């Protein structure tokens, strides 16, 4: 079976695994109070160009999103998200379970538009009954989005400008951030993100770590220390160093970027091969997720040899499927897939 | 100042006030364990034709909605509501504050359509990742809606059928129920509601009570006893009898219907007068809320002598305003208003 | 049946009822934005000597407690309460339902001791694992307590000093405040409370109002505007003026004090009569609640003619019962009760 | 530095680490839908003698506790715990953050007594105001306890009998379960636990796993499927197989027991050595945690070469420290420690 189902089907990239093995019998204090977490946090501050940033390591994406949003929102505030945003659709109501509304705006291709956000904020504050309505207290975006699309630097700057105008934080969910910054379609760097966003996370689970995400708060005044909140939400790993040493490895010597580049390169080969065979895309490919339109019969045939997700029905006879590459996808995998089409 | 702003600007209708005065020095046990609440609950069971119904008296609408929805939903479930639903837009996130998502569907003229609800439920259960998505566990409708519109009996039957097909309860917010059942545009009775809905409330605050709403659960197996939940949510009135005796009065001798009819009759006069003067409506009037389109300059002039809500901008020069009648509106009020136009 | 069961068995004191009747057909805006609420808030600010105080009117005690504590506590904080505190024992977990722990300390006779609170706070901050433990973020006391006892001015000053030392607010639940300030055993005034507490409420429901409690925050910087939180928690009365005009009446011309004095005077007569007959008290009477020790057989006989609460078993043959007077108890009631003993 | 601080200072036991390495490039579906989780769940059902059990793998202890308790408790219920219970004291209010009260009973040496639980339940249900009080809906115990003590089979049977009498589930927190079942002071087997408890977890993090806990619900009718709740609480690991393969390894060939025995054997050697040197224990040692009373000066000296926790002050000159062994502690470590005393 060829796997193009998702980017979390394997364990860790070799360097991360090696580090886990080598440090296995080291003895450290728990809960992130260890040299590996300190070193990883230091690397993040340096790479991101934000020397005062708070950095926390958590285990998974839904956990980070719910914890961070809960930590930042005030009572009666909600978070603006595109309809397709992960927190709005695929986290089983984790944000609402913390007591906060996800305010969904339509967006386009998985992205919010700064103007639509500004219009919403303006209308809210102009409504004479605003105190009866959930106050928009944060903007949530993903980069790349759930549809594999990317914000341009200009779009990100515009969004940050709206957020600053209305004094609300901009939160970026970077579950697949390696594949954003490695894309040949992007003009956004990690430093841009750290400069424009008020809070974001650098995804590990889908980008070569065994597991783990690094939450970054560039300007520490946004929140107090989040230790107790993370603990309270069951998101504090006892052996915190397992997270620290993975990020310490990923962020040294460009490993995170290399992991990203492999996915981008193999996705590029795949896209090219698909186009050569006449396939069209639901959305122009930008990162490691391709949404390919196929005939339903062909999809059924392909399913026998390849794992992938059925995304949506396009018309009576066609559907879009999602094909995902990652840090471990090989050119041979891509060729094998193309040979089946 | 003429008041057409809302239906909760005055105290209680005279009969209710008299009853409060006459019973003032009676001594009863607290928390609803008194003869007035028992009598009122009995009347409700009889009028609604549901002899086994659980009946609880609470103070206000947001309180009832949040308590009832919280009591009924299971973990990880959300409640389907039209975008314009009161719980979705005007309750400051009260439902989400109990940990549950409001799943908003577009609807039309304030109403949900049974087909759109069925399609959503079908798509949810067909999604292979449904366990990652908030489960739709209830349908919430208002009758009349926030736009003054009414479900027909057929529409209500269709909605009940969808809910039964998917084994989820149908909840009807009856904040203005007196004005629904008194409307000359309705074929829905209180008995229909009690037979088709799994849980609903009979609104008092906006319909002639000093304050108070009666929550009705026709088939008691839907929930356990809600006493503790009501207490926990701060929604248990110590002098519970104040609520019981109001509903005992409203539901005796057709007072609730008479209150409704007054609003409907005066709204009808107003609508007729407006049409005679050439005004158009944003939505065809069905109950006690009229959404009238006026020129912006005229609106500003009218504001000096009449209180009302600005509803929405229609075009550059015109807006819709909301005019509301209630149990206490007189024909003289209507004539005075018309004479200003 | 003679009623000494509780202080919320009747409606409102006559002056409050009259005011409700007289203002019934007045037309005002909803949600507390009306002249009665403004006037009542002004009276409270004046009487309490805190011209900048935020004042909100809510319907009931559990509602005020849960809303106020939720509004003030930060994430991961809990509220210190005596074991016997109303929030710890008799509100069905309302505070925990907002996500916060009630940290119960033993206290004595319903009261917390400043030293025990200081010791707890000191131990907490000295614990090297404090971040794993719920942070004590507020002190909750009742005055009078659930056992009818009173804090002396010195005790209240000491408690305020501890709270200020640790930078946490002191919250006073004044459900029966009229009976505290009218007691001949107290040296604490309403001004003392407003000066020493950071947040407190003036109880109406048990002190002569039909219903309602006035939440007071003497220094407005403690919280933001609570309108949306109150709305979200279903604690915002649509016809807010009903609350305002009751407090506007109670706090004019010393009515609140007179209501308190009646209960204190009749409780004093009752205590004297009981002592004359040789009865002992579980706790020395200070306000309108008497905890009288009686033989179990006598208690059963008394139950047939008098309503009261059984408080606790004292030994195999004796129990303590609670007898409560209020603003409406007459000397005749007391004599009738004494004649049965 | 010699480490006797806790049992989570190192990574995984070698067999678990090997398995992680060997399976690293396997490709499996996410969220626990993989052969390793299935195999591990099968082993657990077999070892525990409960073929119908639901089994879920989560990452950490606080996460399991909060998720399991939230999943099982009904609205307005709380969970009974000893004062020293981990959920009551060391989880930053995680249970309360899900809306439920932790009802703390004194207990003794970290354990609850069946009689004290029965008395509490009896008093609750006899209280005429029980509906105003949080309903005790579950009993939480740890085994071994936070003080290293163990329930005897008889004690566990008595507790289960109380729970069944009152129809509430018994939950056992087995964070250190390997050290309970390996103890030479126990007559309780894993099968006993599975037969007497309604829900429990088998701890991995502190017992040789890299991380992870296995939640077991012997009779599946207690809860529905917990997948969505686990997801909603951010406790669903994307690469769920990492948890499955660790438990699949730990529970094959007696590895979990061997890990436990190592800690028990080295703790026994340490206890013997300490007694030989005249030290006394705060609590008689039963598992891998020793609470040793030492002079304060000696403690300060020891701190320079050994890491451990200061537990509590015993008198002006003496304190109790906690020394912990685990699956990796060697006899050499113990001898080195003893040589310093």
XYZ file of N, CA, C and O in Angstrom, chain B residues 1 3 5 7-14 17 20-21 23-31 59 62-63 86 90-94 97 204-206 208-211 228 231-235 237-239 241-242 327-328, chain C residues 1 3 5 7-14 17 20-21 23-31 59 62-63 86 90-94 97 204-206 208-211 228 231-235 237-239 241-242 327-328:
424
model
N -42.945 60.357 24.594
C -42.297 59.374 23.719
C -43.203 58.158 23.534
O -43.687 57.569 24.497
N -43.584 54.304 22.559
C -42.636 53.191 22.655
C -43.034 52.003 21.787
O -44.025 51.334 22.057
N -40.304 50.022 20.912
C -38.922 49.524 20.969
C -38.867 48.013 21.192
O -38.099 47.301 20.568
N -40.972 44.496 23.622
C -42.142 44.047 24.362
C -41.836 43.754 25.836
O -42.495 42.933 26.472
N -40.820 44.451 26.352
C -40.548 44.291 27.799
C -40.229 45.632 28.455
O -39.400 45.706 29.353
N -40.953 46.654 28.040
C -40.718 47.986 28.603
C -41.591 48.300 29.815
O -41.322 49.240 30.542
N -42.685 47.554 29.973
C -43.569 47.803 31.112
C -43.426 46.673 32.125
O -42.677 45.728 31.918
N -44.206 46.735 33.198
C -44.213 45.669 34.202
C -45.064 44.500 33.754
O -44.820 43.915 32.691
N -46.084 44.170 34.558
C -46.924 43.014 34.272
C -48.316 43.460 33.854
O -48.745 44.579 34.147
N -49.041 42.572 33.210
C -50.432 42.878 32.903
C -51.206 42.917 34.226
O -50.795 42.299 35.210
N -52.298 43.640 34.283
C -52.960 43.929 35.569
C -53.321 42.679 36.370
O -53.152 42.648 37.595
N -50.271 41.348 38.107
C -49.865 42.228 39.194
C -50.794 42.062 40.409
O -50.344 41.950 41.551
N -49.952 38.987 42.332
C -48.731 39.161 43.137
C -49.047 39.933 44.414
O -48.550 39.601 45.490
N -49.879 40.943 44.285
C -50.222 41.759 45.444
C -51.045 40.949 46.447
O -50.774 40.929 47.644
N -51.243 37.776 46.957
C -50.570 36.627 47.582
C -49.316 37.042 48.330
O -48.599 36.184 48.837
N -49.074 38.332 48.400
C -47.764 38.788 48.881
C -47.405 38.267 50.266
O -46.268 37.911 50.533
N -48.350 38.230 51.176
C -48.015 37.821 52.537
C -48.278 36.337 52.798
O -48.111 35.865 53.917
N -48.663 35.604 51.770
C -48.748 34.148 51.926
C -47.369 33.615 52.294
O -46.349 34.186 51.899
N -47.387 32.536 53.028
C -46.102 31.932 53.389
C -45.986 30.568 52.726
O -46.835 29.699 52.951
N -44.982 30.417 51.906
C -44.807 29.131 51.210
C -43.348 28.700 51.301
O -42.456 29.514 51.549
N -43.136 27.427 51.067
C -41.765 26.928 50.969
C -41.102 27.506 49.718
O -41.786 27.990 48.822
N -39.794 27.429 49.665
C -39.059 28.028 48.559
C -38.808 27.068 47.407
O -39.239 25.918 47.423
N -38.141 27.573 46.390
C -37.589 26.782 45.294
C -38.637 26.024 44.487
O -38.380 24.931 44.000
N -36.372 32.399 35.337
C -36.598 33.844 35.339
C -36.526 34.475 33.957
O -37.341 35.329 33.622
N -32.461 33.821 28.212
C -31.104 33.326 28.027
C -30.815 32.231 29.049
O -30.192 31.212 28.744
N -31.305 32.457 30.257
C -31.140 31.485 31.335
C -31.797 30.148 30.994
O -31.203 29.086 31.183
N -31.442 33.323 18.496
C -31.086 34.129 19.662
C -29.855 33.559 20.351
O -28.949 34.292 20.752
N -27.419 36.595 20.209
C -27.747 37.642 21.168
C -27.674 37.225 22.629
O -28.289 37.849 23.476
N -26.948 36.173 22.912
C -26.880 35.746 24.306
C -25.440 35.717 24.819
O -25.120 34.992 25.766
N -24.585 36.509 24.217
C -23.214 36.695 24.702
C -22.455 35.380 24.864
O -21.572 35.264 25.704
N -22.819 34.395 24.042
C -22.083 33.135 24.105
C -22.472 32.258 25.281
O -21.668 31.457 25.752
N -23.718 32.366 25.737
C -24.151 31.612 26.925
C -24.084 30.106 26.706
O -23.705 29.357 27.617
N -20.530 29.000 26.676
C -19.989 29.057 28.036
C -20.320 27.802 28.829
O -19.671 27.509 29.829
N -42.928 34.236 29.344
C -43.735 35.123 30.171
C -43.268 36.566 30.091
O -44.067 37.480 29.896
N -41.957 36.789 30.216
C -41.405 38.143 30.315
C -41.944 39.088 29.247
O -42.270 40.236 29.536
N -42.015 38.611 27.988
C -42.425 39.476 26.884
C -43.932 39.396 26.605
O -44.419 40.039 25.682
N -46.592 39.532 29.102
C -47.523 39.970 30.115
C -47.168 39.602 31.540
O -47.772 40.109 32.487
N -46.196 38.716 31.720
C -45.721 38.449 33.076
C -44.817 39.594 33.513
O -44.308 40.359 32.688
N -44.605 39.684 34.834
C -43.601 40.636 35.305
C -42.234 40.133 34.844
O -41.397 40.891 34.370
N -42.069 38.831 34.967
C -40.847 38.145 34.507
C -41.153 36.669 34.600
O -42.083 36.263 35.308
N -31.328 20.317 40.321
C -29.940 20.644 40.684
C -29.232 21.448 39.601
O -28.441 22.343 39.895
N -30.452 24.937 39.884
C -29.801 25.539 41.058
C -28.343 25.888 40.741
O -27.870 26.988 41.023
N -27.631 24.940 40.166
C -26.210 25.138 39.900
C -25.965 26.304 38.964
O -24.962 27.014 39.093
N -26.861 26.503 38.032
C -26.690 27.591 37.074
C -27.241 28.915 37.588
O -27.346 29.881 36.845
N -27.594 28.961 38.876
C -28.068 30.221 39.447
C -29.432 30.625 38.913
O -29.798 31.797 38.940
N -30.178 29.655 38.419
C -31.450 29.946 37.767
C -32.642 29.499 38.603
O -33.766 29.458 38.115
N -35.091 30.342 41.479
C -35.557 31.466 42.275
C -35.923 30.984 43.679
O -36.685 30.036 43.827
N -35.367 31.636 44.696
C -35.687 31.233 46.076
C -37.196 31.283 46.303
O -37.796 30.316 46.771
N -37.796 32.416 45.978
C -39.251 32.525 46.095
C -39.889 32.059 44.789
O -40.500 32.841 44.043
N -42.415 30.616 44.057
C -43.864 30.796 43.890
C -44.203 32.047 43.090
O -45.261 32.107 42.467
N -43.274 33.026 43.085
C -43.515 34.230 42.278
C -43.698 33.878 40.813
O -44.469 34.520 40.088
N -48.737 43.205 24.720
C -50.019 43.007 25.411
C -50.645 44.334 25.850
O -51.841 44.392 26.123
N -49.807 45.400 25.917
C -50.299 46.662 26.474
C -50.463 47.764 25.441
O -50.947 48.848 25.750
N -50.236 27.124 60.763
C -48.797 26.792 60.869
C -47.980 28.067 61.110
O -48.101 29.043 60.373
N -44.469 29.963 60.913
C -43.317 29.769 60.045
C -42.047 30.416 60.582
O -41.952 31.641 60.655
N -39.149 28.904 59.335
C -38.344 28.036 58.482
C -37.192 28.797 57.810
O -36.081 28.320 57.735
N -36.171 32.967 55.791
C -36.523 34.370 55.607
C -36.903 34.699 54.161
O -36.737 35.833 53.713
N -37.416 33.693 53.464
C -37.894 33.994 52.105
C -39.205 33.268 51.814
O -39.437 32.815 50.704
N -40.066 33.252 52.807
C -41.361 32.580 52.643
C -42.466 33.519 52.178
O -43.522 33.072 51.753
N -42.278 34.804 52.350
C -43.295 35.759 51.933
C -42.820 36.524 50.699
O -41.714 36.315 50.203
N -43.642 37.439 50.211
C -43.261 38.267 49.081
C -42.344 39.403 49.505
O -41.265 39.165 50.053
N -42.791 40.639 49.261
C -41.967 41.812 49.535
C -42.538 42.610 50.702
O -43.728 42.499 51.023
N -41.716 43.433 51.315
C -42.243 44.332 52.336
C -43.161 45.348 51.635
O -43.012 45.620 50.434
N -44.123 45.898 52.346
C -45.179 46.699 51.700
C -44.660 47.856 50.854
O -45.169 48.117 49.760
N -43.490 46.536 47.534
C -44.622 46.108 46.719
C -45.360 47.322 46.130
O -45.684 47.347 44.935
N -43.541 48.715 43.201
C -43.704 47.884 42.005
C -45.056 48.165 41.349
O -45.155 48.254 40.123
N -46.062 48.290 42.174
C -47.401 48.539 41.638
C -47.470 49.912 40.969
O -47.968 50.062 39.844
N -45.199 51.788 39.682
C -44.359 51.983 38.488
C -44.687 50.989 37.389
O -44.021 50.976 36.356
N -45.687 50.175 37.617
C -45.902 49.039 36.716
C -46.039 49.427 35.246
O -45.515 48.747 34.370
N -46.748 50.482 34.962
C -46.979 50.814 33.563
C -45.966 51.831 33.023
O -46.064 52.246 31.862
N -45.007 52.188 33.831
C -43.907 53.008 33.294
C -43.227 52.253 32.163
O -43.190 51.026 32.169
N -42.714 53.021 31.234
C -42.005 52.385 30.123
C -40.530 52.754 30.205
O -40.184 53.940 30.168
N -39.678 51.749 30.323
C -38.237 52.024 30.417
C -37.482 51.077 29.500
O -37.999 50.020 29.116
N -36.278 51.441 29.194
C -35.391 50.545 28.463
C -35.043 49.344 29.341
O -35.212 49.387 30.559
N -34.585 48.297 28.707
C -34.300 47.069 29.441
C -32.871 46.978 29.959
O -32.070 47.909 29.831
N -32.575 45.864 30.615
C -31.212 45.489 30.988
C -30.518 46.467 31.923
O -29.299 46.632 31.880
N -30.581 38.704 40.281
C -31.834 38.187 40.823
C -31.654 37.397 42.115
O -32.439 37.535 43.050
N -27.082 32.624 44.619
C -26.172 31.697 43.957
C -25.684 32.313 42.653
O -24.509 32.207 42.290
N -26.597 32.959 41.959
C -26.280 33.629 40.698
C -25.212 34.713 40.896
O -24.252 34.805 40.138
N -21.598 29.054 51.906
C -22.717 28.721 51.018
C -22.224 28.202 49.683
O -22.748 27.219 49.149
N -23.887 24.670 49.569
C -25.312 24.726 49.253
C -25.655 25.323 47.906
O -26.772 25.788 47.698
N -24.713 25.335 46.982
C -25.033 25.919 45.675
C -24.826 24.920 44.545
O -24.567 25.298 43.407
N -24.922 23.631 44.882
C -24.902 22.570 43.860
C -23.665 22.637 42.964
O -23.710 22.223 41.810
N -22.579 23.177 43.510
C -21.352 23.205 42.716
C -21.325 24.314 41.683
O -20.644 24.192 40.661
N -22.024 25.411 41.945
C -22.116 26.488 40.954
C -20.750 27.101 40.640
O -20.467 27.440 39.490
N -18.754 24.721 38.605
C -19.297 24.670 37.245
C -18.750 25.800 36.370
O -18.802 25.713 35.146
N -31.158 41.325 48.928
C -32.523 41.797 48.929
C -33.529 40.687 49.210
O -34.421 40.835 50.036
N -33.378 39.550 48.532
C -34.366 38.465 48.590
C -34.781 38.115 50.017
O -35.955 37.907 50.293
N -33.791 38.027 50.926
C -34.085 37.598 52.297
C -34.343 38.774 53.233
O -34.578 38.588 54.419
N -36.472 41.658 52.533
C -37.614 42.520 52.301
C -37.901 42.836 50.844
O -38.961 43.373 50.518
N -36.972 42.532 49.949
C -37.267 42.693 48.525
C -38.143 41.532 48.071
O -38.214 40.493 48.731
N -38.792 41.712 46.919
C -39.493 40.580 46.338
C -38.435 39.565 45.892
O -38.564 38.366 46.100
N -37.394 40.095 45.319
C -36.238 39.302 44.890
C -35.163 40.293 44.517
O -35.461 41.470 44.264
N -21.583 41.971 30.043
C -21.608 40.795 29.172
C -21.516 39.492 29.967
O -22.156 38.500 29.613
N -24.897 38.864 31.389
C -25.762 38.406 30.301
C -25.440 36.947 29.952
O -26.333 36.114 29.817
N -24.174 36.651 29.789
C -23.774 35.309 29.375
C -24.206 34.250 30.382
O -24.526 33.127 30.021
N -24.190 34.596 31.632
C -24.554 33.639 32.673
C -26.063 33.611 32.919
O -26.523 32.998 33.881
N -26.825 34.253 32.055
C -28.282 34.221 32.202
C -28.760 34.978 33.429
O -29.835 34.717 33.954
N -27.955 35.929 33.884
C -28.261 36.622 35.133
C -28.673 38.075 34.900
O -28.750 38.855 35.839
N -31.509 40.532 33.996
C -32.961 40.608 33.922
C -33.359 41.571 32.802
O -32.885 42.716 32.762
N -34.229 41.113 31.887
C -34.664 41.989 30.793
C -35.279 43.270 31.373
O -34.898 44.376 31.013
N -36.237 43.096 32.278
C -36.823 44.273 32.925
C -36.000 44.631 34.154
O -36.447 44.498 35.308
N -35.227 47.184 35.548
C -35.723 48.226 36.442
C -36.445 47.637 37.654
O -36.550 48.279 38.698
N -36.992 46.411 37.510
C -37.655 45.771 38.649
C -36.697 45.646 39.831
O -37.104 45.731 40.989
N -38.019 40.290 58.310
C -38.603 41.636 58.294
C -40.088 41.622 58.632
O -40.648 42.652 59.011
N -40.753 40.447 58.513
C -42.202 40.395 58.669
C -42.645 39.676 59.935
O -43.837 39.620 60.229
